XYZ file of C-alpha atoms in Angstrom:
581
model
C -25.210 21.607 -29.852
C -24.943 22.483 -33.309
C -23.721 19.067 -35.264
C -20.063 19.737 -35.808
C -19.938 19.867 -31.800
C -22.646 16.785 -31.182
C -20.389 14.905 -33.786
C -17.132 15.814 -32.025
C -18.588 15.144 -28.613
C -19.362 12.059 -30.154
C -16.069 10.757 -31.173
C -14.652 12.251 -28.233
C -17.202 10.007 -25.974
C -16.761 7.141 -27.655
C -16.049 4.149 -26.358
C -11.485 3.877 -28.636
C -11.107 7.283 -27.406
C -11.375 6.890 -24.558
C -9.081 4.225 -24.598
C -6.550 5.674 -26.207
C -7.019 8.887 -23.295
C -7.235 6.117 -20.555
C -3.839 3.973 -22.312
C -1.785 7.543 -22.562
C -2.563 7.887 -18.443
C -1.576 4.113 -17.802
C 2.119 5.690 -19.886
C 2.417 8.841 -17.547
C 1.873 6.529 -14.603
C 4.159 3.625 -15.037
C 6.974 6.001 -16.431
C 7.719 6.398 -12.493
C 8.766 2.392 -13.010
C 11.897 3.425 -15.496
C 12.823 7.104 -13.824
C 15.769 7.348 -12.509
C 16.297 5.808 -9.290
C 14.778 2.976 -12.151
C 12.879 0.166 -11.060
C 14.518 -2.777 -14.065
C 16.646 -5.203 -12.781
C 15.446 -9.300 -10.887
C 16.580 -8.590 -7.118
C 15.546 -5.592 -4.736
C 18.379 -6.460 -2.212
C 21.510 -4.267 -3.599
C 23.458 -6.578 -2.388
C 22.513 -9.651 -4.770
C 21.457 -6.683 -7.965
C 23.548 -6.999 -11.355
C 23.982 -3.233 -12.602
C 20.549 -1.260 -13.243
C 19.529 -1.038 -16.961
C 18.878 2.728 -16.978
C 17.360 4.736 -20.003
C 18.729 7.077 -21.785
C 18.630 11.204 -20.819
C 15.725 12.092 -23.106
C 13.946 8.474 -23.736
C 11.368 8.496 -21.145
C 10.974 12.104 -20.802
C 10.309 12.201 -24.963
C 7.135 9.813 -23.420
C 6.241 12.525 -22.202
C 6.305 14.605 -23.713
C 4.336 13.309 -25.477
C 1.560 12.282 -23.459
C 1.255 15.910 -22.726
C 0.613 17.168 -25.820
C -2.456 14.312 -25.740
C -3.489 16.197 -22.658
C -3.330 19.293 -23.698
C -5.626 18.228 -27.093
C -7.908 16.907 -24.630
C -7.721 20.309 -22.246
C -8.978 22.140 -25.276
C -10.845 19.770 -27.238
C -13.061 19.469 -23.448
C -13.079 23.400 -22.653
C -14.329 23.619 -26.888
C -17.132 20.955 -25.926
C -18.454 22.600 -22.840
C -17.721 26.354 -23.523
C -15.974 29.415 -21.762
C -18.036 29.715 -19.110
C -18.839 26.755 -17.990
C -15.043 26.377 -17.601
C -14.476 28.812 -15.370
C -16.789 27.385 -13.504
C -15.047 24.092 -14.018
C -12.521 23.540 -10.848
C -11.276 20.189 -11.899
C -10.608 21.219 -15.463
C -8.992 25.119 -13.927
C -6.335 21.877 -12.155
C -6.224 20.149 -15.659
C -4.975 23.031 -17.028
C -2.333 23.878 -14.310
C -1.401 20.670 -13.316
C -0.258 20.531 -17.586
C 1.196 24.493 -16.931
C 3.740 22.935 -14.467
C 4.606 19.130 -16.134
C 5.525 20.788 -19.078
C 7.583 23.292 -16.974
C 9.271 20.575 -14.661
C 9.870 18.451 -18.343
C 11.514 21.339 -19.379
C 14.253 21.862 -15.598
C 14.846 17.999 -16.740
C 16.097 18.123 -20.454
C 17.914 21.438 -19.117
C 19.760 19.712 -16.115
C 19.783 15.989 -18.293
C 17.535 14.282 -15.996
C 20.285 14.805 -12.959
C 17.694 16.762 -10.735
C 16.411 15.437 -7.058
C 13.180 15.747 -7.325
C 10.650 15.580 -9.810
C 7.128 17.384 -8.765
C 5.673 16.223 -12.284
C 5.911 12.708 -10.225
C 3.791 13.777 -7.210
C 0.532 15.759 -9.726
C 0.481 12.748 -12.472
C -1.947 10.655 -10.090
C -4.514 14.064 -10.745
C -4.640 13.131 -14.543
C -5.956 9.205 -13.772
C -8.386 11.276 -11.319
C -9.848 13.766 -13.756
C -10.717 11.989 -16.521
C -13.206 10.024 -14.219
C -16.616 10.756 -12.136
C -16.934 8.328 -10.726
C -13.305 9.207 -9.217
C -14.597 13.001 -8.179
C -17.713 11.775 -6.752
C -15.628 9.504 -4.361
C -13.330 11.653 -3.648
C -15.739 14.140 -3.316
C -17.815 11.826 -0.236
C -14.932 11.376 1.652
C -14.463 15.357 1.349
C -18.469 15.529 2.619
C -17.354 12.596 5.448
C -14.179 14.296 7.108
C -16.270 16.319 9.544
C -18.551 13.434 10.325
C -16.290 11.322 11.628
C -13.369 14.173 12.971
C -15.430 13.463 16.165
C -14.359 9.586 16.143
C -10.994 10.486 14.743
C -10.137 12.802 18.299
C -11.339 9.969 20.982
C -9.430 7.659 18.857
C -6.374 10.001 20.456
C -7.657 10.409 22.931
C -8.031 6.991 23.711
C -4.640 6.527 22.415
C -2.958 9.299 25.203
C -4.843 8.316 27.685
C -3.875 4.785 27.519
C -0.211 5.799 27.258
C -0.221 7.657 30.130
C -1.322 4.986 32.416
C 0.769 2.137 30.339
C 4.088 5.177 31.198
C 2.356 5.217 34.398
C 2.350 1.486 34.616
C 5.004 0.917 33.042
C 6.944 2.215 35.196
C 11.320 1.921 35.329
C 12.164 0.064 38.116
C 16.101 -0.542 40.195
C 15.497 -3.392 41.890
C 14.241 -6.002 39.057
C 14.400 -6.230 35.000
C 11.289 -4.678 33.460
C 11.192 -5.488 29.889
C 8.320 -3.380 29.330
C 9.882 -0.559 29.799
C 13.278 -1.310 28.072
C 11.334 -2.326 25.203
C 7.940 -1.022 24.726
C 6.806 2.490 27.213
C 10.730 4.376 27.850
C 9.349 7.116 27.018
C 6.973 9.496 25.032
C 7.550 8.766 22.021
C 8.510 5.226 21.928
C 4.828 4.403 24.014
C 2.445 5.983 21.952
C 4.241 4.472 18.677
C 3.488 1.222 21.443
C -0.088 1.477 21.725
C -0.671 3.438 18.351
C 0.869 -0.095 16.431
C -1.574 -2.562 18.953
C -4.432 -0.229 17.566
C -3.697 -2.448 14.233
C -2.524 -5.626 16.270
C 0.507 -5.820 14.512
C 2.727 -6.179 17.477
C -0.272 -8.308 19.790
C 1.100 -10.062 21.502
C 4.266 -9.069 21.399
C 4.000 -5.979 23.419
C 2.319 -7.715 26.248
C 4.921 -10.920 26.883
C 7.529 -8.637 29.214
C 4.745 -7.578 31.381
C 3.247 -10.633 31.694
C 5.366 -12.367 31.901
C 6.232 -10.593 35.215
C 2.295 -10.575 36.149
C -0.531 -12.433 34.536
C -3.044 -9.105 35.985
C -0.318 -6.493 33.592
C -1.982 -8.270 30.655
C -5.797 -6.915 32.099
C -4.399 -3.585 30.285
C -3.872 -4.274 27.519
C -7.746 -5.986 27.094
C -9.416 -3.242 27.751
C -7.200 -1.050 25.684
C -7.964 -3.280 23.441
C -11.329 -3.772 23.730
C -11.921 0.144 23.143
C -9.973 1.197 20.619
C -10.322 -2.111 17.514
C -12.843 -4.033 18.317
C -15.110 -1.056 19.086
C -13.835 2.663 18.359
C -12.700 1.728 15.366
C -15.687 -0.595 13.971
C -17.936 3.222 14.950
C -15.071 5.014 12.702
C -15.656 1.793 9.756
C -19.744 2.299 10.671
C -20.164 5.768 10.040
C -17.974 6.212 6.631
C -20.138 3.021 5.264
C -22.878 4.404 5.881
C -21.417 8.107 4.674
C -20.569 7.192 1.658
C -23.982 4.674 1.081
C -26.228 7.973 1.527
C -23.715 10.078 -0.989
C -24.500 7.120 -3.440
C -27.774 6.769 -3.113
C -28.138 10.779 -2.849
C -26.480 10.676 -6.708
C -28.242 7.902 -8.347
C -30.906 9.938 -7.264
C -29.649 12.962 -8.906
C -28.798 10.849 -12.195
C -32.004 9.457 -12.097
C -34.533 12.960 -12.190
C -31.906 14.592 -14.221
C -31.505 12.094 -16.675
C -35.880 12.033 -17.033
C -35.677 15.778 -17.475
C -33.575 15.685 -20.190
C -35.867 12.806 -21.618
C -38.531 15.156 -21.318
C -36.876 18.086 -22.972
C -35.890 15.815 -26.267
C -39.581 14.628 -26.281
C -40.375 19.088 -25.892
C -37.245 19.618 -28.871
C -38.482 16.703 -31.116
C -42.269 17.528 -31.359
C -42.069 21.201 -32.658
C -39.031 19.509 -35.192
C -41.582 16.427 -36.026
C -44.154 19.887 -36.457
C -42.201 21.791 -38.526
C -40.718 18.555 -40.642
C -42.248 15.242 -42.272
C -39.279 13.542 -40.359
C -40.721 11.558 -37.702
C -39.279 11.944 -33.987
C -38.768 9.099 -33.349
C -37.071 7.479 -36.795
C -34.685 10.557 -36.615
C -33.874 9.994 -32.506
C -32.718 6.247 -32.828
C -30.219 7.304 -36.493
C -28.491 10.052 -34.501
C -27.893 7.008 -32.026
C -26.900 5.087 -34.968
C -29.280 1.733 -33.331
C -28.722 -1.312 -35.472
C -31.790 -2.619 -36.803
C -31.794 -5.674 -34.235
C -31.921 -4.179 -31.945
C -35.073 -4.178 -29.984
C -35.522 -0.780 -29.429
C -35.757 0.174 -32.649
C -37.739 -3.251 -33.628
C -40.110 -1.631 -30.961
C -40.140 2.068 -32.283
C -41.310 0.728 -35.554
C -45.481 0.459 -34.167
C -45.171 3.677 -32.770
C -43.240 5.460 -34.996
C -46.235 3.332 -37.597
C -48.919 4.720 -35.459
C -47.735 8.250 -36.782
C -47.942 8.870 -33.053
C -46.605 8.992 -29.624
C -47.587 10.530 -26.375
C -44.916 11.359 -23.275
C -44.983 8.316 -21.700
C -44.171 5.902 -24.216
C -41.087 8.503 -25.480
C -39.883 7.735 -22.133
C -40.995 4.094 -22.192
C -38.653 3.537 -25.265
C -35.321 5.505 -23.550
C -36.507 3.426 -20.473
C -35.387 0.056 -22.498
C -32.497 1.599 -23.224
C -30.557 1.150 -20.275
C -31.311 -2.918 -20.465
C -28.429 -4.671 -21.698
C -29.860 -6.917 -25.147
C -30.401 -11.224 -24.434
C -27.270 -12.182 -26.582
C -28.517 -15.850 -28.454
C -26.618 -17.662 -29.959
C -26.256 -18.915 -32.979
C -28.678 -21.739 -34.309
C -26.713 -25.191 -34.416
C -25.222 -26.054 -38.101
C -27.916 -28.717 -40.682
C -26.703 -32.162 -41.505
C -28.017 -34.029 -44.129
C -26.954 -36.731 -42.772
C -28.809 -39.054 -40.429
C -25.354 -40.711 -38.506
C -24.293 -36.927 -38.320
C -27.733 -35.186 -36.974
C -27.194 -38.239 -34.212
C -24.167 -37.416 -33.219
C -25.043 -33.271 -32.928
C -27.211 -34.448 -30.569
C -25.090 -36.757 -28.589
C -22.240 -34.071 -28.904
C -23.794 -30.985 -27.504
C -25.808 -32.756 -25.177
C -25.016 -30.691 -21.419
C -23.735 -34.832 -19.882
C -20.817 -34.026 -22.715
C -19.517 -30.596 -20.130
C -20.201 -32.333 -16.810
C -17.684 -35.352 -18.922
C -14.797 -32.839 -19.690
C -15.252 -31.193 -16.310
C -15.444 -35.010 -14.372
C -11.769 -35.457 -16.667
C -10.322 -32.188 -15.905
C -11.243 -33.191 -12.141
C -9.322 -36.465 -12.124
C -6.406 -34.735 -14.246
C -6.028 -32.683 -11.636
C -6.125 -35.140 -8.490
C -3.039 -36.925 -11.301
C -1.411 -34.201 -10.187
C -1.319 -33.575 -6.326
C -0.817 -36.772 -5.992
C 2.664 -37.057 -8.061
C 3.527 -33.673 -6.599
C 2.770 -35.441 -2.638
C 4.940 -38.101 -3.485
C 7.615 -36.119 -4.940
C 7.562 -33.506 -2.526
C 10.726 -34.942 -1.144
C 12.601 -35.224 -4.303
C 14.232 -32.839 -5.479
C 14.332 -31.476 -9.098
C 17.039 -34.334 -10.414
C 15.467 -36.761 -8.667
C 12.345 -36.560 -10.230
C 11.241 -39.287 -12.856
C 8.934 -36.608 -14.645
C 8.888 -38.342 -17.680
C 4.888 -40.678 -16.276
C 3.704 -36.806 -15.390
C 5.062 -36.569 -18.864
C 2.378 -39.079 -20.555
C -0.363 -39.122 -18.336
C -0.558 -35.615 -19.308
C -0.677 -36.355 -23.043
C -3.767 -38.484 -22.435
C -5.540 -36.073 -21.040
C -4.087 -33.271 -22.980
C -5.789 -35.686 -26.411
C -9.179 -35.742 -24.635
C -9.467 -32.314 -24.118
C -8.612 -31.837 -28.171
C -10.877 -34.019 -29.441
C -13.379 -32.464 -26.694
C -12.589 -29.089 -28.624
C -13.638 -30.907 -31.613
C -16.863 -32.370 -31.350
C -17.851 -29.300 -29.908
C -17.059 -27.592 -32.627
C -18.323 -30.739 -34.886
C -21.628 -30.043 -32.863
C -21.928 -26.158 -32.383
C -20.644 -24.730 -35.228
C -17.206 -22.497 -35.331
C -19.646 -19.436 -34.689
C -21.260 -21.711 -31.975
C -18.575 -22.993 -30.406
C -17.163 -19.704 -29.982
C -20.510 -17.988 -28.925
C -20.032 -19.119 -25.006
C -16.762 -17.564 -23.274
C -15.925 -20.901 -21.204
C -16.361 -22.424 -25.041
C -12.890 -19.681 -25.443
C -11.380 -20.172 -22.204
C -11.231 -24.308 -22.557
C -10.072 -24.489 -27.079
C -7.503 -21.892 -26.350
C -5.549 -23.437 -23.181
C -6.225 -26.488 -24.969
C -3.813 -25.069 -28.179
C -1.718 -23.866 -26.010
C -1.282 -27.393 -23.699
C -0.784 -28.781 -27.530
C 2.132 -26.272 -28.717
C 3.651 -26.537 -24.766
C 3.510 -30.249 -25.366
C 4.768 -30.571 -28.967
C 7.126 -27.948 -28.439
C 8.180 -28.462 -25.395
C 10.207 -32.291 -26.027
C 10.523 -33.066 -29.399
C 11.927 -36.176 -29.660
C 14.810 -35.482 -31.865
C 16.484 -32.587 -29.693
C 16.362 -31.044 -26.024
C 13.651 -28.834 -27.171
C 13.411 -25.150 -26.640
C 12.791 -25.492 -22.383
C 13.801 -28.948 -20.034
C 11.184 -31.748 -19.420
C 11.209 -30.459 -15.795
C 10.041 -26.719 -16.787
C 7.373 -27.945 -19.621
C 6.036 -30.068 -17.272
C 5.707 -27.817 -14.535
C 4.135 -25.070 -17.085
C 1.635 -27.836 -19.019
C 0.627 -29.382 -14.764
C 0.180 -24.818 -13.797
C -2.204 -24.594 -16.980
C -3.981 -27.636 -16.221
C -4.597 -26.423 -12.493
C -5.920 -23.248 -14.338
C -8.331 -24.685 -17.069
C -9.961 -26.481 -13.685
C -11.643 -23.117 -13.634
C -13.614 -23.865 -16.050
C -16.219 -26.043 -13.391
C -17.127 -22.586 -11.884
C -20.307 -21.813 -14.357
C -21.632 -25.337 -14.381
C -21.901 -24.609 -10.296
C -25.104 -22.336 -10.139
C -23.579 -21.238 -6.200
C -19.813 -21.062 -7.253
C -21.000 -19.616 -9.824
C -23.357 -16.497 -8.766
C -20.840 -16.209 -5.976
C -17.721 -15.686 -8.650
C -20.437 -12.956 -10.970
C -20.666 -11.583 -6.909
C -17.528 -11.185 -7.175
C -16.147 -10.053 -10.498
C -19.794 -7.284 -10.450
C -17.819 -6.529 -6.801
C -14.651 -5.667 -9.418
C -15.882 -3.667 -11.995
C -17.244 -1.854 -8.631
C -14.855 -0.368 -6.877
C -13.521 0.830 -9.815
C -12.654 3.982 -8.539
C -11.952 2.861 -5.015
C -9.430 1.440 -6.729
C -7.943 4.055 -8.639
C -7.760 6.555 -5.780
C -5.793 3.080 -3.779
C -3.657 3.878 -7.399
C -3.725 7.563 -6.684
C -2.954 6.902 -2.307
C -0.027 4.437 -2.645
C 2.175 6.695 -5.925
C 2.231 9.882 -3.780
C 2.688 7.959 -0.998
C 5.680 6.865 -3.012
C 7.200 9.055 -4.570
C 7.245 10.533 -1.429
C 9.443 7.925 0.140
C 11.747 7.995 -2.348
C 11.960 11.897 -1.917
C 12.869 11.128 2.422
C 14.138 8.202 2.334
C 15.863 6.857 -0.326
C 19.415 5.997 0.409
C 18.310 5.798 3.809
C 19.323 2.432 5.142
C 22.438 1.024 3.477
C 22.927 -2.820 3.532
C 25.996 -4.249 5.590
C 28.521 -6.348 3.755
C 28.640 -10.294 5.818
C 24.811 -10.123 6.089
C 22.163 -12.170 5.464
C 18.929 -10.657 4.573
C 17.456 -12.801 7.162
C 19.461 -14.031 9.869
C 17.822 -13.443 12.233
C 17.126 -14.321 16.119
C 15.436 -16.801 17.757
C 13.687 -14.436 20.210
C 11.082 -12.825 18.241
C 7.810 -13.666 17.009
C 4.932 -13.408 14.505
C 5.574 -10.308 11.993
C 9.654 -11.016 13.265
C 10.500 -13.956 12.687
C 9.983 -13.120 8.704
C 11.690 -9.877 8.603
C 13.340 -9.031 12.285
C 13.535 -5.370 13.592
C 15.544 -2.958 11.159
C 18.217 -3.154 14.245
C 18.330 -6.906 13.891
C 18.568 -7.446 10.118
C 21.461 -4.309 9.365
C 18.691 -4.273 5.342
C 15.428 -3.693 4.577
C 15.038 -5.286 1.475
C 11.831 -3.199 0.139
C 13.048 0.441 0.911
C 12.642 3.013 -0.865
C 15.901 3.104 -3.478
C 13.569 2.953 -6.468
C 9.496 3.397 -7.550
C 8.687 -0.295 -7.930
C 10.438 -1.188 -4.251
C 8.246 2.128 -2.206
C 4.944 0.208 -3.656
C 5.299 -3.146 -1.897
C 6.338 -2.061 1.388
C 3.311 -0.107 1.895
C 1.660 -2.972 0.174
C 3.764 -4.471 2.938
C 2.898 -1.451 5.523
C -1.496 -0.889 4.870
C -2.380 -5.226 4.449
C 0.277 -6.154 6.909
C 1.135 -3.841 9.121
C 5.132 -3.242 8.577
C 4.977 -2.170 12.200
C 8.735 -1.980 12.155
C 8.621 0.468 9.126
C 6.655 3.290 11.447
C 9.827 2.952 14.135
C 12.058 3.080 11.425
C 10.805 6.666 10.967
C 9.791 7.494 13.682
C 14.087 7.105 15.280
C 14.647 8.990 11.566
């Protein structure tokens, strides 16, 4: 804790350094999109793709080596700050060292093989750089590890439920020589097919397709599938979710309590240290501490502490209260309104700074959106050449001029600093300027313009619709919901990071396992399907009907999209394809 180490500590954990480190981690993760096989193409269908842009060998490797050097510096700084004894106890830092060594060795192999190797092990360990840089992600992983024993019983019960109904289904829908049994042919032909069908039904992805053949023979067969879904999907799956939620809630609550206790212990220790420092020197401990924290003179904590500084004495409770104030967010005050000497200008300032001007702007924005919606409905059946975009362009120009005048009078009333102190004004002003530039550049009177009239009108309409979001802060319930969603996004950053890691790792494994596994047929449309299938099959068809999977594992971007389909849309055809392989 010498002065040099503390300065290095504060510099390392400053916002700029952490942003730089986060950017380097993002660059390393994004390298997978340009490395071979490259994802730089417009279409994911190889039949419609032009030749993919492949970076020259050594270009991505040079960027990656630069990032690895920065990671080595990061590891050296962390090791120096915590000391060798703590470094040996830290499993994360030891793993960090191992991952960097593996990446460097694999990088050297890639360069020696002229970027022609099939497997890149360092791709698989890149997500570790994201994990080790976030304490919240580490806590989330630890919580997941603590949760696994608790949910093992429910997972075992789910497996038992699945196996039991698989055997019952194979006995119930056995092959019948006297009449055609579509249920046996499609879903219960053997143990693997039966288990796969019920596993997919557990996620409701093939419901009701899986029971239609049996239901067409006898209505009572539906009871089997209904009971399976009630027990598995609605009871056991929800029980699993409840257990995971309860474990996470308990662990995170305990983690917050531990952090508070640790913080209070640190504050009390700091009070005793500064008290001893005050006894040896004439410097006041509080002023020394606040100078160390580099708080501005306008900070409320600094202003409140001046009272104790003048008294020359502060007890432990007052010292802790000052630190509690540090956790509170500063209330941002808007700059004062500009002062005008003219009585006319003062009256205009009162009118233009009134809340009703914002209400009028919202009503005009609503009218603009309604006009766009009406014209789009009237022109929905017309082609691009048949549409008369001139009328819509004139209407948009009138509304844009109103938006420009609204921005001008608000700048007059609040001043530049006051106008920019409101986020809603920054949002409105930026979009207004962009709309005006598009209106001028997109269709100049003397030339054809940078873009066609329809492209310009379409872009302007999208921005106008997006600008209509300005009404959200002015409606209390809507603003409350929007702020809750924003807070939810902030609080889910750790879980989003875990999802990124999972997607990344499975995408790399998918490319290793399935790259080039599906070849496109020479004469087949991607969506040429029979009309006999339903639900998700109607859109994509099974892989036997399709002959080619549009989102396959030919490159990293296609792998990410396919994994997204599997997670969000329950893309069960991919499960069938993997099972058959």
